[in-house]
Short mmCIF file of C-alpha atoms in Angstrom, two decimals:
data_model
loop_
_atom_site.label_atom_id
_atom_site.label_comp_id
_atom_site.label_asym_id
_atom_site.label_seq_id
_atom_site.Cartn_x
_atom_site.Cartn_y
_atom_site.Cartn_z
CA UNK A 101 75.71 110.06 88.70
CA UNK A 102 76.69 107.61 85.35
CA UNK A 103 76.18 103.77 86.33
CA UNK A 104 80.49 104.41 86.03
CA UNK A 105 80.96 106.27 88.84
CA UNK A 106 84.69 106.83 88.45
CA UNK A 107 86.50 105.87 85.45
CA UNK A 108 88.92 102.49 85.50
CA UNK A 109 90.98 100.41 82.70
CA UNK A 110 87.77 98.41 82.42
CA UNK A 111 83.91 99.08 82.68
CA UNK A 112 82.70 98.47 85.58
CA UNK A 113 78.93 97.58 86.69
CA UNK A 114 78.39 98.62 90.13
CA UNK A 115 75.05 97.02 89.38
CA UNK A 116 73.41 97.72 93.11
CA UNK A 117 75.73 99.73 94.60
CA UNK A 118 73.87 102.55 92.40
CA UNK A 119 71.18 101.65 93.90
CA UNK A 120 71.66 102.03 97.36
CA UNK A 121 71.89 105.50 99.06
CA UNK A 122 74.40 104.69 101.67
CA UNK A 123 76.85 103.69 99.30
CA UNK A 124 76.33 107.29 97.21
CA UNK A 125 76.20 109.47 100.35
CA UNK A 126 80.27 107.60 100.46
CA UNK A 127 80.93 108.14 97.56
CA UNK A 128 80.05 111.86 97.38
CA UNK A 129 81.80 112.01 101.08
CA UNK A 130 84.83 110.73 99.57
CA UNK A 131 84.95 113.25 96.62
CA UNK A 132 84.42 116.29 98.96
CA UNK A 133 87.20 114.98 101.65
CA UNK A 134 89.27 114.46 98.20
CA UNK A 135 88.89 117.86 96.96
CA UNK A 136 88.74 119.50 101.14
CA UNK A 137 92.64 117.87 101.31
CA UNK A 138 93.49 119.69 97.85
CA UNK A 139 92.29 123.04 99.78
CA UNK A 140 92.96 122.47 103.54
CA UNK A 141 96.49 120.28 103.26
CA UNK A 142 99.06 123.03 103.35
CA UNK A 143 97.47 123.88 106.78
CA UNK A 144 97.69 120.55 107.76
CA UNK A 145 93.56 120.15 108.78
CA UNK A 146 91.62 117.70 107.74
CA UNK A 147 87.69 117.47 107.35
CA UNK A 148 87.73 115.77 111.22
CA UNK A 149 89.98 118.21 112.35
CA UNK A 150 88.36 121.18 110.90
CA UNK A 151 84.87 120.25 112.47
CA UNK A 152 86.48 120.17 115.99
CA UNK A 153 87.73 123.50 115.55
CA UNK A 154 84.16 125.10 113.70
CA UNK A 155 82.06 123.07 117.04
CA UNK A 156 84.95 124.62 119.86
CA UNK A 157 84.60 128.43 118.19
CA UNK A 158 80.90 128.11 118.52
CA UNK A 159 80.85 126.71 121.85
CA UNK A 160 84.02 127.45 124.04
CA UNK A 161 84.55 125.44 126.78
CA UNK A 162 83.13 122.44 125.89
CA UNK A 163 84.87 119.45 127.04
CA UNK A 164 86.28 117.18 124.76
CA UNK A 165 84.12 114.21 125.62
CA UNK A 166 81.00 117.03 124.53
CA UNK A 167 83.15 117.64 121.31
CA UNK A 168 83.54 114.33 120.77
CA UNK A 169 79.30 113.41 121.11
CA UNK A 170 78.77 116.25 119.30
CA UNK A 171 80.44 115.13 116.06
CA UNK A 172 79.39 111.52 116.79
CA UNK A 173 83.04 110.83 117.03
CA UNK A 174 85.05 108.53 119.54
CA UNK A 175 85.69 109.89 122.51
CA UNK A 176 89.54 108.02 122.52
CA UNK A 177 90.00 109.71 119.06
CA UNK A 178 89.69 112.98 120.18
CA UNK A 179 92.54 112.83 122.24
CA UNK A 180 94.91 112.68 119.38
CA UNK A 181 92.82 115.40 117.40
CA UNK A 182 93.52 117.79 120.04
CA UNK A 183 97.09 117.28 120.98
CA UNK A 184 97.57 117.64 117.09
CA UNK A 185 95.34 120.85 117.44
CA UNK A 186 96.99 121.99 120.90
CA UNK A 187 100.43 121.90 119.17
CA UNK A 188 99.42 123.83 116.17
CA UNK A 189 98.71 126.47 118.88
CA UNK A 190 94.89 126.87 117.66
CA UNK A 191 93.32 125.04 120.53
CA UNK A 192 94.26 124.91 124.10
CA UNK A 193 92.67 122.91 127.05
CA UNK A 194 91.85 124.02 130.53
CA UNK A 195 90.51 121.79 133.02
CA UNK A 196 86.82 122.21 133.25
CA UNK A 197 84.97 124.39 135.89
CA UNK A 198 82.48 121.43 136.76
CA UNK A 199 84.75 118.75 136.44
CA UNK A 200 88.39 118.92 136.99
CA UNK A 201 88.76 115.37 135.49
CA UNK A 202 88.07 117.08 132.26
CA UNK A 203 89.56 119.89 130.13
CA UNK A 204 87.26 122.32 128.10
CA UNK A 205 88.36 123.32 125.12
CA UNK A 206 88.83 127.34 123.96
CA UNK A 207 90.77 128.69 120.46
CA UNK A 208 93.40 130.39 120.97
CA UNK A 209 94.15 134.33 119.65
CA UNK A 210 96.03 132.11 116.50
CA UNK A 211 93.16 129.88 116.35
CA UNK A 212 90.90 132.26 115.77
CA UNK A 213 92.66 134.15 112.98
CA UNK A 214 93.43 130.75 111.77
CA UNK A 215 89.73 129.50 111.86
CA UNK A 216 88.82 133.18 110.02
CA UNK A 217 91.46 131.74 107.51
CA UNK A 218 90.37 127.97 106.71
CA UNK A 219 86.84 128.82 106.81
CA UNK A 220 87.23 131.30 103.82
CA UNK A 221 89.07 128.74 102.43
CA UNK A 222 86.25 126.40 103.25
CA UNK A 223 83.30 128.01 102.49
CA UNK A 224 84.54 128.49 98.70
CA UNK A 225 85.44 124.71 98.19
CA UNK A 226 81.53 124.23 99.31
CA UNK A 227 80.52 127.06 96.76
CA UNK A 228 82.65 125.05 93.93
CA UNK A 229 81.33 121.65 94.99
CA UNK A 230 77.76 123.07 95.27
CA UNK A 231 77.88 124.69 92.02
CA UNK A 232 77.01 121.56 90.06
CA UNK A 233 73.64 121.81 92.00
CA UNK A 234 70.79 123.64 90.31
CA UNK A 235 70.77 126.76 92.52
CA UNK A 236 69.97 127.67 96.17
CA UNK A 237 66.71 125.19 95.74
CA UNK A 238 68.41 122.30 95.16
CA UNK A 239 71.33 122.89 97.87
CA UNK A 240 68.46 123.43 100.62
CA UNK A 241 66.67 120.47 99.74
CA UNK A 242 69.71 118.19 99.50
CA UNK A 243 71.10 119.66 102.84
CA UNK A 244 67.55 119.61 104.84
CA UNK A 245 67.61 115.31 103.33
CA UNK A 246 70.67 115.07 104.05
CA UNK A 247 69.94 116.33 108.01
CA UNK A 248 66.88 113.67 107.82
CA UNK A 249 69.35 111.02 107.01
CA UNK A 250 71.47 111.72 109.75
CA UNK A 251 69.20 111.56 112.88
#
């Protein structure tokens, strides 16, 4: 990454920004969210919504507070996230088995033809992104850091 990270009217010295992995773990998350919208926005997902759906076609009947701790997202937030999801018909909520305070979450028959969909979709926007890496080496080290950074 150039010392100009993205190109402006006027040069720019992000003098320790560069310097400072939290700010280019953003900065990289901000270019793949750009360039997810560009692939995803026509089916009206976004990154947050898309990794509710992968986590509830993996584990059915989680409930959405799990979902929520899971993704390290806030439990309130959720709440919106699946009504949005819940009217797009691709996940419903039952109330949970264990709990009937709580609804578990479960794709529906169009949410899992649309998952089989986005995640194509997906999986070859990673491929493009990842294809400025030098080869499967270099994308297995960068994912195992990045896991490292994230516990």
């Amino acid at each position: 990454m150039a010392n100009d990270t993205k190109k402006t009217d006027q040069s720019v010295d992000f003098g320790i920004l560069n310097n400072l992995v939290g700010y280019r773990l953003r900065r990289a998350q901000m270019n793949f969210f750009t360039k997810f919208s560009e692939v995803c926005s026509d089916l009206g997902i976004s990154p947050g919504l898309f990794a509710i759906i992968a986590i509830v076609e993996r584990n059915p009947g989680l409930t959405q507070t799990a979902v929520a701790q899971a993704l390290g997202n806030d439990r309130s937030a959720m709440v919106a996230a699946v009504d949005k999801l819940e009217k797009m018909d691709i996940l419903e909520r039952r109330p949970a088995i264990n709990d009937r305070r709580s609804y578990a979450l479960f794709m529906t028959k169009h949410g899992e033809a649309f998952f089989l969909k986005i995640s194509q979709r997906v999986m070859e926007h990673e491929q493009e992104m990842a294809a400025c890496l030098d080869g499967d080496n270099e994308l297995n080290w960068l994912l195992k850091t990045l896991d490292t950074l994230s516990k």
